[in-house]
Tab-separated table of C-alpha atoms in Angstrom:
chain	number	residue	atom	x	y	z
A	1266	MET	CA	7.109	-3.616	-13.264
A	1267	ASP	CA	5.318	-0.325	-13.726
A	1268	THR	CA	4.970	1.592	-10.541
A	1269	LEU	CA	1.731	3.050	-9.272
A	1270	LYS	CA	3.561	5.414	-6.883
A	1271	GLY	CA	1.869	8.787	-6.816
A	1272	GLN	CA	-1.449	7.485	-8.098
A	1273	PHE	CA	-4.750	6.865	-6.319
A	1274	LEU	CA	-6.397	3.567	-5.553
A	1275	VAL	CA	-10.177	3.856	-5.622
A	1276	ALA	CA	-12.088	1.064	-3.896
A	1277	THR	CA	-14.739	-0.828	-5.834
A	1278	PRO	CA	-17.702	-2.682	-4.329
A	1279	ASP	CA	-15.562	-5.836	-4.803
A	1280	ILE	CA	-12.924	-4.674	-2.292
A	1281	GLY	CA	-14.179	-7.267	0.248
A	1282	ASP	CA	-12.896	-5.395	3.310
A	1283	GLU	CA	-15.257	-3.002	5.045
A	1284	ARG	CA	-12.352	-0.905	6.322
A	1285	PHE	CA	-11.717	0.167	2.731
A	1286	ALA	CA	-15.260	0.669	1.541
A	1287	GLU	CA	-15.306	3.776	-0.668
A	1288	ALA	CA	-11.667	4.500	0.205
A	1289	VAL	CA	-9.346	6.658	-1.833
A	1290	ILE	CA	-5.731	5.789	-1.154
A	1291	TYR	CA	-2.723	7.768	-2.293
A	1292	LEU	CA	0.185	5.416	-3.039
A	1293	VAL	CA	3.463	6.703	-1.632
A	1294	ALA	CA	5.440	3.614	-2.601
A	1295	HIS	CA	4.982	0.701	-4.997
A	1296	GLY	CA	7.478	-1.803	-6.302
A	1297	GLU	CA	8.432	-5.470	-6.428
A	1298	ASP	CA	8.621	-5.619	-2.620
A	1299	GLY	CA	5.058	-4.319	-2.087
A	1300	ALA	CA	3.222	-1.022	-1.651
A	1301	MET	CA	2.385	1.587	0.927
A	1302	GLY	CA	-0.360	4.178	0.858
A	1303	LEU	CA	-2.485	6.532	2.896
A	1304	VAL	CA	-6.305	6.761	2.935
A	1305	VAL	CA	-7.008	10.389	2.103
A	1306	ASN	CA	-10.790	10.564	2.317
A	1307	LYS	CA	-11.706	9.249	5.749
A	1308	PRO	CA	-11.281	11.833	8.469
A	1309	MET	CA	-11.057	10.799	12.094
A	1310	ASP	CA	-14.109	11.699	14.156
A	1311	ASP	CA	-13.711	14.919	16.133
A	1312	MET	CA	-9.930	15.143	15.571
A	1313	HIS	CA	-8.202	18.091	13.923
A	1314	LEU	CA	-4.636	19.154	13.360
A	1315	SER	CA	-4.822	21.440	16.413
A	1316	ASP	CA	-5.730	18.411	18.616
A	1317	VAL	CA	-2.652	16.514	17.438
A	1318	LEU	CA	-0.404	19.496	17.982
A	1319	ALA	CA	-1.702	19.922	21.518
A	1320	GLU	CA	-1.320	16.256	22.305
A	1321	ILE	CA	2.311	16.054	21.211
A	1322	ASP	CA	3.039	19.432	22.876
A	1323	LEU	CA	4.280	21.262	19.835
A	1324	GLU	CA	2.386	24.392	20.698
A	1325	GLY	CA	5.087	25.407	23.181
A	1326	ASP	CA	4.872	28.387	25.513
A	1327	ASP	CA	2.749	31.526	25.170
A	1328	ASN	CA	5.476	33.339	23.207
A	1329	ALA	CA	5.499	30.725	20.457
A	1330	ILE	CA	4.003	31.357	17.074
A	1331	ARG	CA	0.605	29.636	16.886
A	1332	ILE	CA	-0.730	27.539	14.024
A	1333	PRO	CA	-2.551	29.658	11.428
A	1334	GLU	CA	-6.301	29.868	12.114
A	1335	ARG	CA	-7.181	28.326	8.708
A	1336	LEU	CA	-5.401	25.139	9.744
A	1337	LEU	CA	-6.952	24.752	13.230
A	1338	HIS	CA	-9.837	22.737	11.895
A	1339	GLN	CA	-7.910	20.774	9.236
A	1340	ASN	CA	-8.944	17.105	9.334
A	1341	VAL	CA	-6.715	14.348	10.509
A	1342	PHE	CA	-7.227	11.251	8.350
A	1343	LYS	CA	-7.363	7.533	9.140
A	1344	GLY	CA	-4.393	6.722	6.972
A	1345	GLY	CA	-4.847	2.985	7.331
A	1346	PRO	CA	-5.006	0.093	9.759
A	1347	VAL	CA	-1.237	-0.344	10.195
A	1348	ASP	CA	0.489	1.506	13.069
A	1349	SER	CA	-2.368	3.949	13.658
A	1350	SER	CA	-0.413	5.850	16.309
A	1351	ARG	CA	2.189	6.935	13.729
A	1352	GLY	CA	1.664	10.197	11.811
A	1353	PHE	CA	2.422	10.897	8.188
A	1354	VAL	CA	2.178	14.270	6.459
A	1355	LEU	CA	1.600	14.369	2.689
A	1356	HIS	CA	2.512	17.820	1.446
A	1357	THR	CA	3.490	19.944	-1.510
A	1358	SER	CA	7.116	19.839	-2.579
A	1359	ASP	CA	7.734	23.481	-1.573
A	1360	TYR	CA	8.656	22.000	1.843
A	1361	PHE	CA	11.451	19.399	1.710
A	1362	ARG	CA	14.059	18.424	4.332
A	1363	ASP	CA	16.903	16.139	3.278
A	1364	GLY	CA	16.838	12.985	5.385
A	1365	ASN	CA	13.278	13.658	6.628
A	1366	SER	CA	11.145	14.142	3.506
A	1367	PHE	CA	10.525	11.587	0.776
A	1368	ALA	CA	9.625	12.759	-2.719
A	1369	VAL	CA	6.670	10.720	-3.937
A	1370	ASP	CA	6.489	12.508	-7.283
A	1371	GLY	CA	7.449	15.937	-8.533
A	1372	ASP	CA	4.708	17.774	-6.657
A	1373	VAL	CA	4.018	15.667	-3.530
A	1374	CYS	CA	6.267	14.635	-0.637
A	1375	LEU	CA	5.872	12.603	2.511
A	1376	THR	CA	7.379	13.568	5.864
A	1377	ALA	CA	6.940	11.432	8.990
A	1378	THR	CA	8.949	13.581	11.411
A	1379	LEU	CA	7.836	16.374	13.737
A	1380	ASP	CA	9.792	19.041	11.815
A	1381	VAL	CA	7.021	19.422	9.263
A	1382	LEU	CA	4.400	20.042	11.946
A	1383	ARG	CA	6.663	22.613	13.559
A	1384	ALA	CA	7.072	24.296	10.212
A	1385	ILE	CA	3.332	24.330	9.591
A	1386	MET	CA	2.793	25.814	13.021
A	1387	SER	CA	5.246	28.609	12.441
A	1388	GLY	CA	3.905	29.472	9.028
A	1389	LYS	CA	6.996	28.089	7.238
A	1390	GLY	CA	5.487	24.806	6.167
A	1391	PRO	CA	4.212	23.598	2.847
A	1392	ASN	CA	1.474	25.422	0.914
A	1393	ALA	CA	-0.794	22.348	1.238
A	1394	SER	CA	-0.664	19.373	3.572
A	1395	LEU	CA	-2.654	16.426	4.841
A	1396	LEU	CA	-1.988	14.601	8.133
A	1397	ALA	CA	-2.819	10.910	8.416
A	1398	LEU	CA	-2.420	8.507	11.319
A	1399	GLY	CA	-1.573	4.951	10.281
A	1400	TYR	CA	-1.029	3.583	6.778
A	1401	CYS	CA	-1.921	0.823	4.349
A	1402	GLU	CA	0.566	-1.815	3.408
A	1403	TRP	CA	0.669	-4.599	0.765
A	1404	SER	CA	3.255	-7.364	0.573
A	1405	ALA	CA	4.950	-8.317	-2.699
A	1406	GLY	CA	2.281	-9.133	-5.331
A	1407	GLN	CA	-0.679	-8.552	-2.967
A	1408	LEU	CA	-1.769	-5.240	-4.475
A	1409	GLU	CA	-1.439	-6.602	-8.038
A	1410	ASN	CA	-3.685	-9.497	-7.025
A	1411	GLU	CA	-6.283	-7.119	-5.545
A	1412	LEU	CA	-6.177	-5.118	-8.823
A	1413	ARG	CA	-6.672	-8.292	-10.890
A	1414	THR	CA	-9.671	-9.293	-8.797
A	1415	ASN	CA	-11.222	-5.844	-9.327
A	1416	GLY	CA	-10.863	-4.634	-5.751
A	1417	TRP	CA	-9.337	-1.308	-6.844
A	1418	LEU	CA	-9.413	1.100	-9.723
A	1419	THR	CA	-6.407	3.350	-10.298
A	1420	ALA	CA	-6.678	7.105	-10.879
A	1421	ALA	CA	-4.057	9.565	-12.056
A	1422	PRO	CA	-2.338	11.965	-9.585
A	1423	SER	CA	-4.261	15.129	-8.742
A	1424	LYS	CA	-3.163	17.756	-6.235
A	1425	GLU	CA	-6.716	19.128	-6.168
A	1426	LEU	CA	-8.154	15.725	-5.191
A	1427	LEU	CA	-5.405	15.191	-2.630
A	1428	PHE	CA	-5.306	18.598	-0.913
A	1429	SER	CA	-8.241	20.814	-1.975
A	1430	LEU	CA	-11.427	18.805	-2.076
A	1431	PRO	CA	-13.426	18.120	1.075
A	1432	ALA	CA	-13.055	14.547	2.302
A	1433	ASN	CA	-16.654	13.665	1.495
A	1434	LYS	CA	-16.199	14.696	-2.160
A	1435	LYS	CA	-12.965	12.773	-2.914
A	1436	TYR	CA	-14.502	9.375	-3.702
A	1437	GLU	CA	-16.944	10.805	-6.278
A	1438	ALA	CA	-14.216	12.997	-7.764
A	1439	ALA	CA	-11.832	10.038	-8.119
A	1440	LEU	CA	-14.580	8.051	-9.823
A	1441	ALA	CA	-15.469	11.001	-12.100
A	1442	ALA	CA	-11.821	11.251	-13.160
A	1443	LEU	CA	-12.214	7.694	-14.439
A	1444	GLY	CA	-15.525	8.453	-16.134
A	1445	VAL	CA	-17.476	6.393	-13.595
A	1446	THR	CA	-20.182	7.243	-11.065
A	1447	ARG	CA	-21.433	5.336	-8.046
A	1448	ALA	CA	-24.529	4.380	-10.071
A	1449	THR	CA	-22.484	2.954	-12.945
A	1450	LEU	CA	-19.941	1.263	-10.723
A	1451	SER	CA	-21.073	-2.339	-10.889
A	1452	PRO	CA	-20.564	-4.618	-7.853
A	1453	VAL	CA	-19.810	-7.330	-10.404
A	1454	ALA	CA	-16.869	-6.792	-12.755
A	1455	GLY	CA	-15.025	-8.937	-15.183
A	1456	ASN	CA	-11.748	-9.084	-17.081
A	1457	ALA	CA	-11.564	-8.761	-20.802
């Protein structure tokens, strides 16, 4: 089985689940047992990284180093419908902690522990990061079936798409990487 780990899933009009309409999902795991990914283009309403830090009391006392100003308004994403109270940080591989970080591919890692948020706050974190609450999960064979029924397109890894583009531009950029636009994306597809 070829793995799609590290690639993007791009929802088509045939996805059949409103929660994933126009979603771009970064796959952090994919194998015979199933798949896991994070939606990377649907920010939570009125929630930013600073809100999460305040809620979990990582800001500490007045003598603590504060999160850099440029990150105060960083979006928090709706990572998926599973376990939406759990946080996941996708980040560049310049930050990696044995036992806490998981290498998705050569350039992107996933950390689901508070140490990465503490590092970001103190200015010792990764160069680029994305915080998502919740995740997407597929059982064995489920994602492959959704691909066969044209629910998803797959797009190659792109750090720019993952970390640099505004959330509202990611869907179009993922389609463009495939040579497709919203206008040419047919709600009816077939298999050759």
